[in-house]
Structures are given as C-alpha cells and as structure tokens.
Amino acid sequence: MTANPPAFPSSTVQILPARAVPRHVAIIMDGNGRWAKSRYLPRVAGHKRGVEIVREVTRACIDLGIEFLTLFAFSSENWRRPQEEITMLRQLFLMALEQEIGKLDRNGIRLKIIGDLEPFGERIKELAQRAEEQTAQNTRLTLTIAANYGGRWDLLQAVGKLVRKYPSQTEGFTEEQFAPLLAMNYAPEPDLFIRTGGEQRISNFLLWHVAYTELYFTPKLWPDFDRNALDEAIEWFIARERRFGRTSEQLEPGELAQAAADPGPVRRGY
Ligand code: IPE
Ligand code: IPE
Ligand code: MG
C-alpha cells in the first residue's frame, strides 16, 4: 500500500470541489404524455408544455451559473412510437429550431445537437447546422439537445472513428484516445443527471459519460418541472459527497479544489 495514492487515476472523471453547483446537468425529460393524459388532453399538449419548460429550465441554469445543460429530446428507440406522434415531435423540433435560434444567440447560449439527424430530413439537418454555427462563439451556457440519440449508437460511432484514426493499433486503447471521439466531446462529463416522470432507468441516454454522475430521479412529470424543482435537485446534488473511488477521510477540501483546477488531459482544450 502506498501512503499517497495518485490523485484520481481515471483521467476522464470530471472532478468537482465538494459542495459546488454542478457544471454539467443532463436531463431525461420524461412524463409529457402522462401529464397530458391526466388532463384529458392529447399527448401533443404535453410535448408543447414540455418545450416551454425547456425555456424555463434553460433560463434557470444560466441564473445558477451552470455551464452545460444536456436534454434528451428524442431517443433512438422513440421511432417505435405511433407515426402520428413521431410526425408531431418532428414538427415541434422544427418549430423550436426555427423560432429559438435568434433568442438563444441573443442570450449567449451555444447550441449543440447530438444524435443522428439523418432520419429527420434535410430541413432539420440544415437548421441544426445553421444554429450550431450561429451560436458557436457563445459562452454563457452550452445547451445540448440529444435527438435520435442513443448511448449505444454513440459508443459504436466512436469505436468506428477509433479504428479509423489508429489503423495499426489493435490493443491498449486508452480513455484519452476514446473519449474525444464521442459525440459530446466538447463538454465535461455530467455532474448531475436528472430523470423526471418517476422511472429509474437510463433508457439508452449517455452511457459512457455517467460513470461518476450523481443520479437524481423525481416523480414530477417534465411539464411540472419548474425552477423550484430544479433548485431542489441542485440542493440534493450539493449534499452529495463525490468520492470518485476514494474514502471519505481522503477528501480534504483543499485537495479537491486543487484537483478541480487540473481536471485531466481529456478535458484540456475544450
Ligand atoms: C418524454 O415524455 C418526451 C419524449 C420521449 C419525446 P413521454 O412522451 O415519454 O411521456 P410519458 O412517459 O408517456 O408520460
Ligand atoms: C426517454 O423517455 C427518452 C426521452 C425522454 C427522449 P422514454 O419515455 O422514451 O423512455 P422509456 O421508454 O420509458 O424507457
Ligand atoms: Mg416516457
């Protein structure tokens, strides 16, 4: 046993000083359909209200000083839904892109979209690209929308890039080689994961990235998830003790702050 083990051996682990507001919050926005059903409304009403909540939560994140907000809008499995609902979700996505780009830009928000946009068609692909380009220099908040995203899809596309990038290497791959090939290579790993709607599962959202993320599940349906609900989640997060494999006794506040100043090679250059 060495007296002083190396600090945080896994270099892709995002290190935060204890008791700080999360840098990166990732949310599975679930419960729109049940919210609508409980009001005898069509499912689309829940999704529309869900878009309004996205605006509110985005503003709240800016006010709290959160740097990265990642929202699961449509999973690679959501194609299994009735065609009518898919068409409507596609229309809502299109409208949101058309209407929000200017507002996002004026508010200093950088928009990123992860997932395979191909099946959504040319118009959405074009608008998404334009939105990313127009907001690329913004620094207040990075808002990532995961659309036709799947954690397994992300891992497989990264593996494809890995073998093309290192054609003569067959073993000994490192996290530093692999992590930058994932779709969200511009962000630190999420500190806080929130799932609304009561289910306690990941549903093929970020898989690699949640290795050390704090997982928060709330029965509140997404259309009811307001600023106060976000505050509650943040308070819960702040009370967590993030040990990253170490023991409580090893967690000196000064040491953690120092580690946060040097989060490791994978995040350098972001
Ligand atoms: C989440 O709400 C939104 C999407 C998956 C697009 P749901 O539509 O899954 O709502 P519930 O889970 O049926 O209530
Ligand atoms: C997860 O919600 C996907 C999104 C919120 C976009 P689902 O409602 O599709 O998840 P399951 O089917 O309950 O696991
Ligand atoms: Mg659902």
PDB file of C-alpha atoms and ligand atoms in Angstrom:
ATOM      1  CA  MET A   1       0.000   0.000   0.000  1.00  0.00           C
ATOM      2  CA  THR A   2       1.387   3.420  -0.884  1.00  0.00           C
ATOM      3  CA  ALA A   3       0.773   6.197   1.606  1.00  0.00           C
ATOM      4  CA  ASN A   4      -0.202   8.668  -1.100  1.00  0.00           C
ATOM      5  CA  PRO A   5      -2.049   7.036  -3.976  1.00  0.00           C
ATOM      6  CA  PRO A   6      -2.157   9.066  -7.182  1.00  0.00           C
ATOM      7  CA  ALA A   7      -4.991  11.586  -7.261  1.00  0.00           C
ATOM      8  CA  PHE A   8      -7.970  10.424  -9.364  1.00  0.00           C
ATOM      9  CA  PRO A   9      -6.334   7.757 -11.538  1.00  0.00           C
ATOM     10  CA  SER A  10      -9.123   7.766 -14.130  1.00  0.00           C
ATOM     11  CA  SER A  11      -8.363  10.805 -16.219  1.00  0.00           C
ATOM     12  CA  THR A  12     -11.821  11.092 -17.797  1.00  0.00           C
ATOM     13  CA  VAL A  13     -13.546  11.524 -14.444  1.00  0.00           C
ATOM     14  CA  GLN A  14     -14.759  15.085 -14.096  1.00  0.00           C
ATOM     15  CA  ILE A  15     -13.647  16.350 -10.725  1.00  0.00           C
ATOM     16  CA  LEU A  16     -15.560  18.964  -8.802  1.00  0.00           C
ATOM     17  CA  PRO A  17     -14.847  20.516  -5.451  1.00  0.00           C
ATOM     18  CA  ALA A  18     -17.393  19.209  -2.950  1.00  0.00           C
ATOM     19  CA  ARG A  19     -20.498  21.328  -2.359  1.00  0.00           C
ATOM     20  CA  ALA A  20     -20.365  23.251  -5.652  1.00  0.00           C
ATOM     21  CA  VAL A  21     -23.137  23.879  -8.162  1.00  0.00           C
ATOM     22  CA  PRO A  22     -22.829  21.291 -10.967  1.00  0.00           C
ATOM     23  CA  ARG A  23     -21.029  22.400 -14.116  1.00  0.00           C
ATOM     24  CA  HIS A  24     -22.967  19.996 -16.304  1.00  0.00           C
ATOM     25  CA  VAL A  25     -26.575  18.871 -15.818  1.00  0.00           C
ATOM     26  CA  ALA A  26     -28.089  16.207 -18.097  1.00  0.00           C
ATOM     27  CA  ILE A  27     -31.844  15.593 -18.071  1.00  0.00           C
ATOM     28  CA  ILE A  28     -34.198  12.896 -19.338  1.00  0.00           C
ATOM     29  CA  MET A  29     -37.361  14.940 -19.818  1.00  0.00           C
ATOM     30  CA  ASP A  30     -39.988  12.254 -19.246  1.00  0.00           C
ATOM     31  CA  GLY A  31     -43.704  12.351 -18.465  1.00  0.00           C
ATOM     32  CA  ASN A  32     -45.183  14.627 -21.143  1.00  0.00           C
ATOM     33  CA  GLY A  33     -47.718  12.007 -22.252  1.00  0.00           C
ATOM     34  CA  ARG A  34     -48.904  11.207 -18.720  1.00  0.00           C
ATOM     35  CA  TRP A  35     -49.185  14.913 -17.908  1.00  0.00           C
ATOM     36  CA  ALA A  36     -51.473  15.399 -20.912  1.00  0.00           C
ATOM     37  CA  LYS A  37     -53.466  12.244 -20.226  1.00  0.00           C
ATOM     38  CA  SER A  38     -54.193  13.270 -16.644  1.00  0.00           C
ATOM     39  CA  ARG A  39     -55.768  16.438 -18.074  1.00  0.00           C
ATOM     40  CA  TYR A  40     -57.710  14.595 -20.782  1.00  0.00           C
ATOM     41  CA  LEU A  41     -55.544  16.357 -23.376  1.00  0.00           C
ATOM     42  CA  PRO A  42     -53.825  14.856 -26.434  1.00  0.00           C
ATOM     43  CA  ARG A  43     -50.165  13.847 -25.926  1.00  0.00           C
ATOM     44  CA  VAL A  44     -49.075  16.761 -28.116  1.00  0.00           C
ATOM     45  CA  ALA A  45     -50.276  19.181 -25.419  1.00  0.00           C
ATOM     46  CA  GLY A  46     -47.779  17.601 -23.023  1.00  0.00           C
ATOM     47  CA  HIS A  47     -44.944  17.919 -25.539  1.00  0.00           C
ATOM     48  CA  LYS A  48     -45.830  21.591 -26.192  1.00  0.00           C
ATOM     49  CA  ARG A  49     -45.820  22.357 -22.493  1.00  0.00           C
ATOM     50  CA  GLY A  50     -42.531  20.411 -22.337  1.00  0.00           C
ATOM     51  CA  VAL A  51     -40.926  22.868 -24.776  1.00  0.00           C
ATOM     52  CA  GLU A  52     -41.969  25.772 -22.513  1.00  0.00           C
ATOM     53  CA  ILE A  53     -40.317  24.007 -19.584  1.00  0.00           C
ATOM     54  CA  VAL A  54     -37.122  23.696 -21.624  1.00  0.00           C
ATOM     55  CA  ARG A  55     -37.098  27.513 -21.891  1.00  0.00           C
ATOM     56  CA  GLU A  56     -37.698  27.946 -18.151  1.00  0.00           C
ATOM     57  CA  VAL A  57     -35.082  25.402 -17.086  1.00  0.00           C
ATOM     58  CA  THR A  58     -32.530  26.846 -19.528  1.00  0.00           C
ATOM     59  CA  ARG A  59     -33.009  30.319 -18.036  1.00  0.00           C
ATOM     60  CA  ALA A  60     -32.747  28.889 -14.503  1.00  0.00           C
ATOM     61  CA  CYS A  61     -29.482  27.119 -15.394  1.00  0.00           C
ATOM     62  CA  ILE A  62     -27.998  30.385 -16.627  1.00  0.00           C
ATOM     63  CA  ASP A  63     -29.047  32.114 -13.393  1.00  0.00           C
ATOM     64  CA  LEU A  64     -27.453  29.340 -11.334  1.00  0.00           C
ATOM     65  CA  GLY A  65     -24.165  29.524 -13.250  1.00  0.00           C
ATOM     66  CA  ILE A  66     -24.470  26.036 -14.750  1.00  0.00           C
ATOM     67  CA  GLU A  67     -22.248  25.854 -17.841  1.00  0.00           C
ATOM     68  CA  PHE A  68     -23.619  22.808 -19.682  1.00  0.00           C
ATOM     69  CA  LEU A  69     -27.231  21.629 -19.940  1.00  0.00           C
ATOM     70  CA  THR A  70     -27.935  18.468 -21.941  1.00  0.00           C
ATOM     71  CA  LEU A  71     -31.519  17.451 -22.714  1.00  0.00           C
ATOM     72  CA  PHE A  72     -32.775  14.135 -24.075  1.00  0.00           C
ATOM     73  CA  ALA A  73     -35.444  15.149 -26.588  1.00  0.00           C
ATOM     74  CA  PHE A  74     -35.834  12.014 -28.742  1.00  0.00           C
ATOM     75  CA  SER A  75     -34.184   8.638 -28.264  1.00  0.00           C
ATOM     76  CA  SER A  76     -33.112   6.228 -30.977  1.00  0.00           C
ATOM     77  CA  GLU A  77     -35.882   3.965 -29.609  1.00  0.00           C
ATOM     78  CA  ASN A  78     -38.611   6.627 -29.862  1.00  0.00           C
ATOM     79  CA  TRP A  79     -39.054   5.658 -33.554  1.00  0.00           C
ATOM     80  CA  ARG A  80     -41.105   2.799 -32.121  1.00  0.00           C
ATOM     81  CA  ARG A  81     -43.888   5.263 -31.235  1.00  0.00           C
ATOM     82  CA  PRO A  82     -47.006   5.704 -33.377  1.00  0.00           C
ATOM     83  CA  GLN A  83     -46.261   7.507 -36.654  1.00  0.00           C
ATOM     84  CA  GLU A  84     -48.626  10.321 -35.698  1.00  0.00           C
ATOM     85  CA  GLU A  85     -46.658  11.132 -32.549  1.00  0.00           C
ATOM     86  CA  ILE A  86     -43.325  10.944 -34.386  1.00  0.00           C
ATOM     87  CA  THR A  87     -44.582  13.391 -37.022  1.00  0.00           C
ATOM     88  CA  MET A  88     -45.739  15.763 -34.345  1.00  0.00           C
ATOM     89  CA  LEU A  89     -42.493  15.584 -32.375  1.00  0.00           C
ATOM     90  CA  ARG A  90     -40.592  16.241 -35.598  1.00  0.00           C
ATOM     91  CA  GLN A  91     -42.761  19.321 -36.242  1.00  0.00           C
ATOM     92  CA  LEU A  92     -42.190  20.611 -32.718  1.00  0.00           C
ATOM     93  CA  PHE A  93     -38.432  20.149 -33.123  1.00  0.00           C
ATOM     94  CA  LEU A  94     -38.532  22.013 -36.434  1.00  0.00           C
ATOM     95  CA  MET A  95     -40.590  24.874 -34.992  1.00  0.00           C
ATOM     96  CA  ALA A  96     -38.348  25.161 -31.942  1.00  0.00           C
ATOM     97  CA  LEU A  97     -35.282  25.374 -34.194  1.00  0.00           C
ATOM     98  CA  GLU A  98     -36.918  27.996 -36.413  1.00  0.00           C
ATOM     99  CA  GLN A  99     -38.169  30.132 -33.536  1.00  0.00           C
ATOM    100  CA  GLU A 100     -35.449  29.823 -30.919  1.00  0.00           C
ATOM    101  CA  ILE A 101     -32.134  30.249 -32.759  1.00  0.00           C
ATOM    102  CA  GLY A 102     -32.190  34.066 -32.574  1.00  0.00           C
ATOM    103  CA  LYS A 103     -33.275  34.047 -28.917  1.00  0.00           C
ATOM    104  CA  LEU A 104     -30.619  31.531 -27.949  1.00  0.00           C
ATOM    105  CA  ASP A 105     -27.983  33.613 -29.690  1.00  0.00           C
ATOM    106  CA  ARG A 106     -29.097  36.878 -28.060  1.00  0.00           C
ATOM    107  CA  ASN A 107     -28.918  35.168 -24.669  1.00  0.00           C
ATOM    108  CA  GLY A 108     -25.345  33.976 -25.172  1.00  0.00           C
ATOM    109  CA  ILE A 109     -26.280  30.313 -25.476  1.00  0.00           C
ATOM    110  CA  ARG A 110     -24.241  27.929 -27.607  1.00  0.00           C
ATOM    111  CA  LEU A 111     -26.499  25.264 -29.120  1.00  0.00           C
ATOM    112  CA  LYS A 112     -25.216  21.776 -29.866  1.00  0.00           C
ATOM    113  CA  ILE A 113     -27.181  18.845 -31.192  1.00  0.00           C
ATOM    114  CA  ILE A 114     -26.049  15.251 -30.706  1.00  0.00           C
ATOM    115  CA  GLY A 115     -27.551  12.207 -32.408  1.00  0.00           C
ATOM    116  CA  ASP A 116     -28.065  11.019 -35.960  1.00  0.00           C
ATOM    117  CA  LEU A 117     -30.172  13.747 -37.595  1.00  0.00           C
ATOM    118  CA  GLU A 118     -30.322  11.959 -40.960  1.00  0.00           C
ATOM    119  CA  PRO A 119     -33.825  10.439 -40.496  1.00  0.00           C
ATOM    120  CA  PHE A 120     -35.294  13.846 -39.551  1.00  0.00           C
ATOM    121  CA  GLY A 121     -34.738  15.128 -43.099  1.00  0.00           C
ATOM    122  CA  GLU A 122     -32.855  17.929 -44.860  1.00  0.00           C
ATOM    123  CA  ARG A 123     -34.661  20.924 -43.339  1.00  0.00           C
ATOM    124  CA  ILE A 124     -33.918  19.925 -39.734  1.00  0.00           C
ATOM    125  CA  LYS A 125     -30.328  18.987 -40.597  1.00  0.00           C
ATOM    126  CA  GLU A 126     -29.806  22.357 -42.262  1.00  0.00           C
ATOM    127  CA  LEU A 127     -31.387  24.376 -39.434  1.00  0.00           C
ATOM    128  CA  ALA A 128     -29.449  22.458 -36.795  1.00  0.00           C
ATOM    129  CA  GLN A 129     -26.174  23.120 -38.598  1.00  0.00           C
ATOM    130  CA  ARG A 130     -27.015  26.805 -39.000  1.00  0.00           C
ATOM    131  CA  ALA A 131     -27.973  27.105 -35.320  1.00  0.00           C
ATOM    132  CA  GLU A 132     -24.722  25.492 -34.224  1.00  0.00           C
ATOM    133  CA  GLU A 133     -22.688  27.770 -36.464  1.00  0.00           C
ATOM    134  CA  GLN A 134     -24.532  30.937 -35.456  1.00  0.00           C
ATOM    135  CA  THR A 135     -24.153  30.257 -31.724  1.00  0.00           C
ATOM    136  CA  ALA A 136     -20.690  28.657 -31.783  1.00  0.00           C
ATOM    137  CA  GLN A 137     -18.922  31.574 -30.113  1.00  0.00           C
ATOM    138  CA  ASN A 138     -21.389  31.950 -27.230  1.00  0.00           C
ATOM    139  CA  THR A 139     -20.044  31.160 -23.775  1.00  0.00           C
ATOM    140  CA  ARG A 140     -22.825  31.711 -21.213  1.00  0.00           C
ATOM    141  CA  LEU A 141     -24.324  28.219 -21.435  1.00  0.00           C
ATOM    142  CA  THR A 142     -23.864  25.270 -23.765  1.00  0.00           C
ATOM    143  CA  LEU A 143     -27.276  23.741 -24.416  1.00  0.00           C
ATOM    144  CA  THR A 144     -27.082  20.291 -25.972  1.00  0.00           C
ATOM    145  CA  ILE A 145     -30.175  18.672 -27.447  1.00  0.00           C
ATOM    146  CA  ALA A 146     -29.953  14.902 -27.878  1.00  0.00           C
ATOM    147  CA  ALA A 147     -32.165  13.997 -30.849  1.00  0.00           C
ATOM    148  CA  ASN A 148     -32.270  10.494 -32.292  1.00  0.00           C
ATOM    149  CA  TYR A 149     -29.520   9.897 -29.783  1.00  0.00           C
ATOM    150  CA  GLY A 150     -28.680   6.600 -28.146  1.00  0.00           C
ATOM    151  CA  GLY A 151     -25.819   5.873 -25.775  1.00  0.00           C
ATOM    152  CA  ARG A 152     -25.041   2.664 -27.669  1.00  0.00           C
ATOM    153  CA  TRP A 153     -25.103   4.493 -31.008  1.00  0.00           C
ATOM    154  CA  ASP A 154     -22.615   6.998 -29.579  1.00  0.00           C
ATOM    155  CA  LEU A 155     -20.262   4.270 -28.347  1.00  0.00           C
ATOM    156  CA  LEU A 156     -20.391   2.430 -31.675  1.00  0.00           C
ATOM    157  CA  GLN A 157     -19.794   5.526 -33.797  1.00  0.00           C
ATOM    158  CA  ALA A 158     -16.833   6.361 -31.525  1.00  0.00           C
ATOM    159  CA  VAL A 159     -15.425   2.837 -31.955  1.00  0.00           C
ATOM    160  CA  GLY A 160     -15.694   3.293 -35.728  1.00  0.00           C
ATOM    161  CA  LYS A 161     -13.732   6.546 -35.508  1.00  0.00           C
ATOM    162  CA  LEU A 162     -11.196   4.946 -33.173  1.00  0.00           C
ATOM    163  CA  VAL A 163     -10.273   2.140 -35.558  1.00  0.00           C
ATOM    164  CA  ARG A 164     -10.062   4.566 -38.497  1.00  0.00           C
ATOM    165  CA  LYS A 165      -7.926   7.002 -36.509  1.00  0.00           C
ATOM    166  CA  TYR A 166      -5.484   4.351 -35.229  1.00  0.00           C
ATOM    167  CA  PRO A 167      -5.448   1.770 -38.060  1.00  0.00           C
ATOM    168  CA  SER A 168      -2.326  -0.039 -36.893  1.00  0.00           C
ATOM    169  CA  GLN A 169      -3.298  -0.271 -33.206  1.00  0.00           C
ATOM    170  CA  THR A 170      -5.174  -3.399 -32.087  1.00  0.00           C
ATOM    171  CA  GLU A 171      -4.985  -3.209 -28.287  1.00  0.00           C
ATOM    172  CA  GLY A 172      -4.140  -0.990 -25.332  1.00  0.00           C
ATOM    173  CA  PHE A 173      -6.568   1.791 -26.254  1.00  0.00           C
ATOM    174  CA  THR A 174      -6.891   4.463 -23.608  1.00  0.00           C
ATOM    175  CA  GLU A 175      -9.735   6.644 -22.383  1.00  0.00           C
ATOM    176  CA  GLU A 176      -7.781   9.656 -23.658  1.00  0.00           C
ATOM    177  CA  GLN A 177      -7.890   8.194 -27.178  1.00  0.00           C
ATOM    178  CA  PHE A 178     -11.529   7.149 -26.969  1.00  0.00           C
ATOM    179  CA  ALA A 179     -13.463   9.883 -25.099  1.00  0.00           C
ATOM    180  CA  PRO A 180     -12.743  12.688 -27.624  1.00  0.00           C
ATOM    181  CA  LEU A 181     -14.459  10.587 -30.322  1.00  0.00           C
ATOM    182  CA  LEU A 182     -17.811  10.582 -28.522  1.00  0.00           C
ATOM    183  CA  ALA A 183     -20.469  12.985 -29.788  1.00  0.00           C
ATOM    184  CA  MET A 184     -20.300  15.276 -26.744  1.00  0.00           C
ATOM    185  CA  ASN A 185     -16.516  15.701 -26.832  1.00  0.00           C
ATOM    186  CA  TYR A 186     -16.773  19.434 -26.103  1.00  0.00           C
ATOM    187  CA  ALA A 187     -18.214  19.044 -22.599  1.00  0.00           C
ATOM    188  CA  PRO A 188     -17.062  17.674 -19.273  1.00  0.00           C
ATOM    189  CA  GLU A 189     -18.930  14.599 -18.069  1.00  0.00           C
ATOM    190  CA  PRO A 190     -22.279  15.426 -16.402  1.00  0.00           C
ATOM    191  CA  ASP A 191     -22.076  16.049 -12.667  1.00  0.00           C
ATOM    192  CA  LEU A 192     -25.819  15.693 -12.186  1.00  0.00           C
ATOM    193  CA  PHE A 193     -28.281  13.507 -14.108  1.00  0.00           C
ATOM    194  CA  ILE A 194     -31.993  14.182 -13.600  1.00  0.00           C
ATOM    195  CA  ARG A 195     -34.851  11.996 -14.792  1.00  0.00           C
ATOM    196  CA  THR A 196     -38.380  13.272 -14.357  1.00  0.00           C
ATOM    197  CA  GLY A 197     -41.508  11.135 -14.647  1.00  0.00           C
ATOM    198  CA  GLY A 198     -40.788   8.534 -11.974  1.00  0.00           C
ATOM    199  CA  GLU A 199     -38.901   5.873 -13.945  1.00  0.00           C
ATOM    200  CA  GLN A 200     -35.486   4.920 -12.594  1.00  0.00           C
ATOM    201  CA  ARG A 201     -33.627   3.938 -15.746  1.00  0.00           C
ATOM    202  CA  ILE A 202     -31.170   5.421 -18.230  1.00  0.00           C
ATOM    203  CA  SER A 203     -33.183   4.485 -21.377  1.00  0.00           C
ATOM    204  CA  ASN A 204     -30.025   4.458 -23.541  1.00  0.00           C
ATOM    205  CA  PHE A 205     -29.128   8.090 -22.779  1.00  0.00           C
ATOM    206  CA  LEU A 206     -25.488   8.942 -22.009  1.00  0.00           C
ATOM    207  CA  LEU A 207     -23.780   5.660 -21.106  1.00  0.00           C
ATOM    208  CA  TRP A 208     -20.038   6.288 -21.089  1.00  0.00           C
ATOM    209  CA  HIS A 209     -20.496   9.716 -19.520  1.00  0.00           C
ATOM    210  CA  VAL A 210     -22.480   8.805 -16.414  1.00  0.00           C
ATOM    211  CA  ALA A 211     -19.747   6.645 -14.837  1.00  0.00           C
ATOM    212  CA  TYR A 212     -19.422   9.049 -11.900  1.00  0.00           C
ATOM    213  CA  THR A 213     -22.507  11.218 -12.349  1.00  0.00           C
ATOM    214  CA  GLU A 214     -24.894  11.719  -9.426  1.00  0.00           C
ATOM    215  CA  LEU A 215     -28.274  10.233 -10.416  1.00  0.00           C
ATOM    216  CA  TYR A 216     -31.445  12.058  -9.352  1.00  0.00           C
ATOM    217  CA  PHE A 217     -34.908  10.644 -10.027  1.00  0.00           C
ATOM    218  CA  THR A 218     -38.099  12.571  -9.377  1.00  0.00           C
ATOM    219  CA  PRO A 219     -41.743  11.524  -9.806  1.00  0.00           C
ATOM    220  CA  LYS A 220     -42.530  15.043 -11.051  1.00  0.00           C
ATOM    221  CA  LEU A 221     -43.595  14.948 -14.698  1.00  0.00           C
ATOM    222  CA  TRP A 222     -41.487  17.083 -17.074  1.00  0.00           C
ATOM    223  CA  PRO A 223     -44.288  19.617 -17.764  1.00  0.00           C
ATOM    224  CA  ASP A 224     -44.443  20.254 -13.980  1.00  0.00           C
ATOM    225  CA  PHE A 225     -40.656  20.547 -13.554  1.00  0.00           C
ATOM    226  CA  ASP A 226     -40.180  24.236 -12.842  1.00  0.00           C
ATOM    227  CA  ARG A 227     -37.381  26.406 -11.472  1.00  0.00           C
ATOM    228  CA  ASN A 228     -38.149  25.305  -7.897  1.00  0.00           C
ATOM    229  CA  ALA A 229     -37.929  21.645  -8.863  1.00  0.00           C
ATOM    230  CA  LEU A 230     -34.514  22.312 -10.411  1.00  0.00           C
ATOM    231  CA  ASP A 231     -33.406  24.099  -7.240  1.00  0.00           C
ATOM    232  CA  GLU A 232     -34.412  21.024  -5.218  1.00  0.00           C
ATOM    233  CA  ALA A 233     -32.338  18.784  -7.476  1.00  0.00           C
ATOM    234  CA  ILE A 234     -29.340  21.109  -7.166  1.00  0.00           C
ATOM    235  CA  GLU A 235     -29.666  21.192  -3.379  1.00  0.00           C
ATOM    236  CA  TRP A 236     -29.753  17.392  -3.353  1.00  0.00           C
ATOM    237  CA  PHE A 237     -26.633  17.351  -5.537  1.00  0.00           C
ATOM    238  CA  ILE A 238     -24.784  19.791  -3.302  1.00  0.00           C
ATOM    239  CA  ALA A 239     -25.371  17.475  -0.323  1.00  0.00           C
ATOM    240  CA  ARG A 240     -23.720  14.517  -2.121  1.00  0.00           C
ATOM    241  CA  GLU A 241     -20.176  13.556  -1.315  1.00  0.00           C
ATOM    242  CA  ARG A 242     -18.392  12.735  -4.544  1.00  0.00           C
ATOM    243  CA  ARG A 243     -15.614  10.318  -3.710  1.00  0.00           C
ATOM    244  CA  PHE A 244     -14.504   9.140  -7.166  1.00  0.00           C
ATOM    245  CA  GLY A 245     -13.360   5.834  -5.714  1.00  0.00           C
ATOM    246  CA  ARG A 246     -11.687   7.225  -2.622  1.00  0.00           C
ATOM    247  CA  THR A 247     -12.784   7.118   1.034  1.00  0.00           C
ATOM    248  CA  SER A 248     -14.479   9.989   2.869  1.00  0.00           C
ATOM    249  CA  GLU A 249     -11.391  10.511   5.011  1.00  0.00           C
ATOM    250  CA  GLN A 250      -9.271  11.206   1.943  1.00  0.00           C
ATOM    251  CA  LEU A 251     -11.446  14.089   0.827  1.00  0.00           C
ATOM    252  CA  GLU A 252      -9.684  17.217   2.010  1.00  0.00           C
ATOM    253  CA  PRO A 253     -11.451  20.334   0.632  1.00  0.00           C
ATOM    254  CA  GLY A 254      -8.134  21.908  -0.418  1.00  0.00           C
ATOM    255  CA  GLU A 255      -7.087  18.765  -2.208  1.00  0.00           C
ATOM    256  CA  LEU A 256     -10.366  18.609  -4.128  1.00  0.00           C
ATOM    257  CA  ALA A 257     -10.143  22.246  -5.155  1.00  0.00           C
ATOM    258  CA  GLN A 258      -6.656  21.583  -6.468  1.00  0.00           C
ATOM    259  CA  ALA A 259      -7.850  18.544  -8.392  1.00  0.00           C
ATOM    260  CA  ALA A 260     -10.648  20.625  -9.906  1.00  0.00           C
ATOM    261  CA  ALA A 261      -8.096  23.120 -11.188  1.00  0.00           C
ATOM    262  CA  ASP A 262      -6.435  20.309 -13.140  1.00  0.00           C
ATOM    263  CA  PRO A 263      -9.266  18.063 -14.319  1.00  0.00           C
ATOM    264  CA  GLY A 264      -7.093  15.829 -16.502  1.00  0.00           C
ATOM    265  CA  PRO A 265      -5.973  15.522 -20.099  1.00  0.00           C
ATOM    266  CA  VAL A 266      -9.325  14.629 -21.669  1.00  0.00           C
ATOM    267  CA  ARG A 267     -10.846  17.962 -20.826  1.00  0.00           C
ATOM    268  CA  ARG A 268      -7.843  20.034 -21.916  1.00  0.00           C
ATOM    269  CA  GLY A 269      -8.537  22.126 -24.957  1.00  0.00           C
ATOM    270  CA  TYR A 270     -12.313  22.147 -24.663  1.00  0.00           C
TER     271      TYR A 270
HETATM  272  C1  IPE B   1     -40.986  12.365 -22.869  1.00  0.00           C
HETATM  273  O1  IPE B   1     -42.315  12.212 -22.498  1.00  0.00           O
HETATM  274  C2  IPE B   1     -40.850  13.006 -24.222  1.00  0.00           C
HETATM  275  C3  IPE B   1     -40.333  12.120 -25.275  1.00  0.00           C
HETATM  276  C4  IPE B   1     -39.946  10.889 -25.135  1.00  0.00           C
HETATM  277  C5  IPE B   1     -40.280  12.691 -26.606  1.00  0.00           C
HETATM  278  P1  IPE B   1     -43.137  10.915 -22.902  1.00  0.00           P
HETATM  279  O2  IPE B   1     -43.797  11.174 -24.227  1.00  0.00           O
HETATM  280  O3  IPE B   1     -42.271   9.721 -22.835  1.00  0.00           O
HETATM  281  O4  IPE B   1     -44.230  10.890 -21.763  1.00  0.00           O
HETATM  282  P2  IPE B   1     -44.759   9.614 -20.991  1.00  0.00           P
HETATM  283  O5  IPE B   1     -43.586   8.898 -20.434  1.00  0.00           O
HETATM  284  O6  IPE B   1     -45.529   8.800 -21.992  1.00  0.00           O
HETATM  285  O7  IPE B   1     -45.637  10.194 -19.918  1.00  0.00           O
HETATM  286  C1  IPE B   2     -36.685   8.565 -22.664  1.00  0.00           C
HETATM  287  O1  IPE B   2     -38.048   8.535 -22.424  1.00  0.00           O
HETATM  288  C2  IPE B   2     -36.381   9.353 -23.889  1.00  0.00           C
HETATM  289  C3  IPE B   2     -36.668  10.779 -23.833  1.00  0.00           C
HETATM  290  C4  IPE B   2     -37.090  11.463 -22.809  1.00  0.00           C
HETATM  291  C5  IPE B   2     -36.404  11.475 -25.051  1.00  0.00           C
HETATM  292  P1  IPE B   2     -38.960   7.320 -22.874  1.00  0.00           P
HETATM  293  O2  IPE B   2     -40.325   7.622 -22.378  1.00  0.00           O
HETATM  294  O3  IPE B   2     -38.823   7.075 -24.325  1.00  0.00           O
HETATM  295  O4  IPE B   2     -38.286   6.111 -22.082  1.00  0.00           O
HETATM  296  P2  IPE B   2     -38.863   4.680 -21.711  1.00  0.00           P
HETATM  297  O5  IPE B   2     -39.437   4.077 -22.953  1.00  0.00           O
HETATM  298  O6  IPE B   2     -39.912   4.889 -20.660  1.00  0.00           O
HETATM  299  O7  IPE B   2     -37.683   3.930 -21.164  1.00  0.00           O
HETATM  300 MG    MG B   3     -41.852   8.369 -21.380  1.00  0.00          MG
END
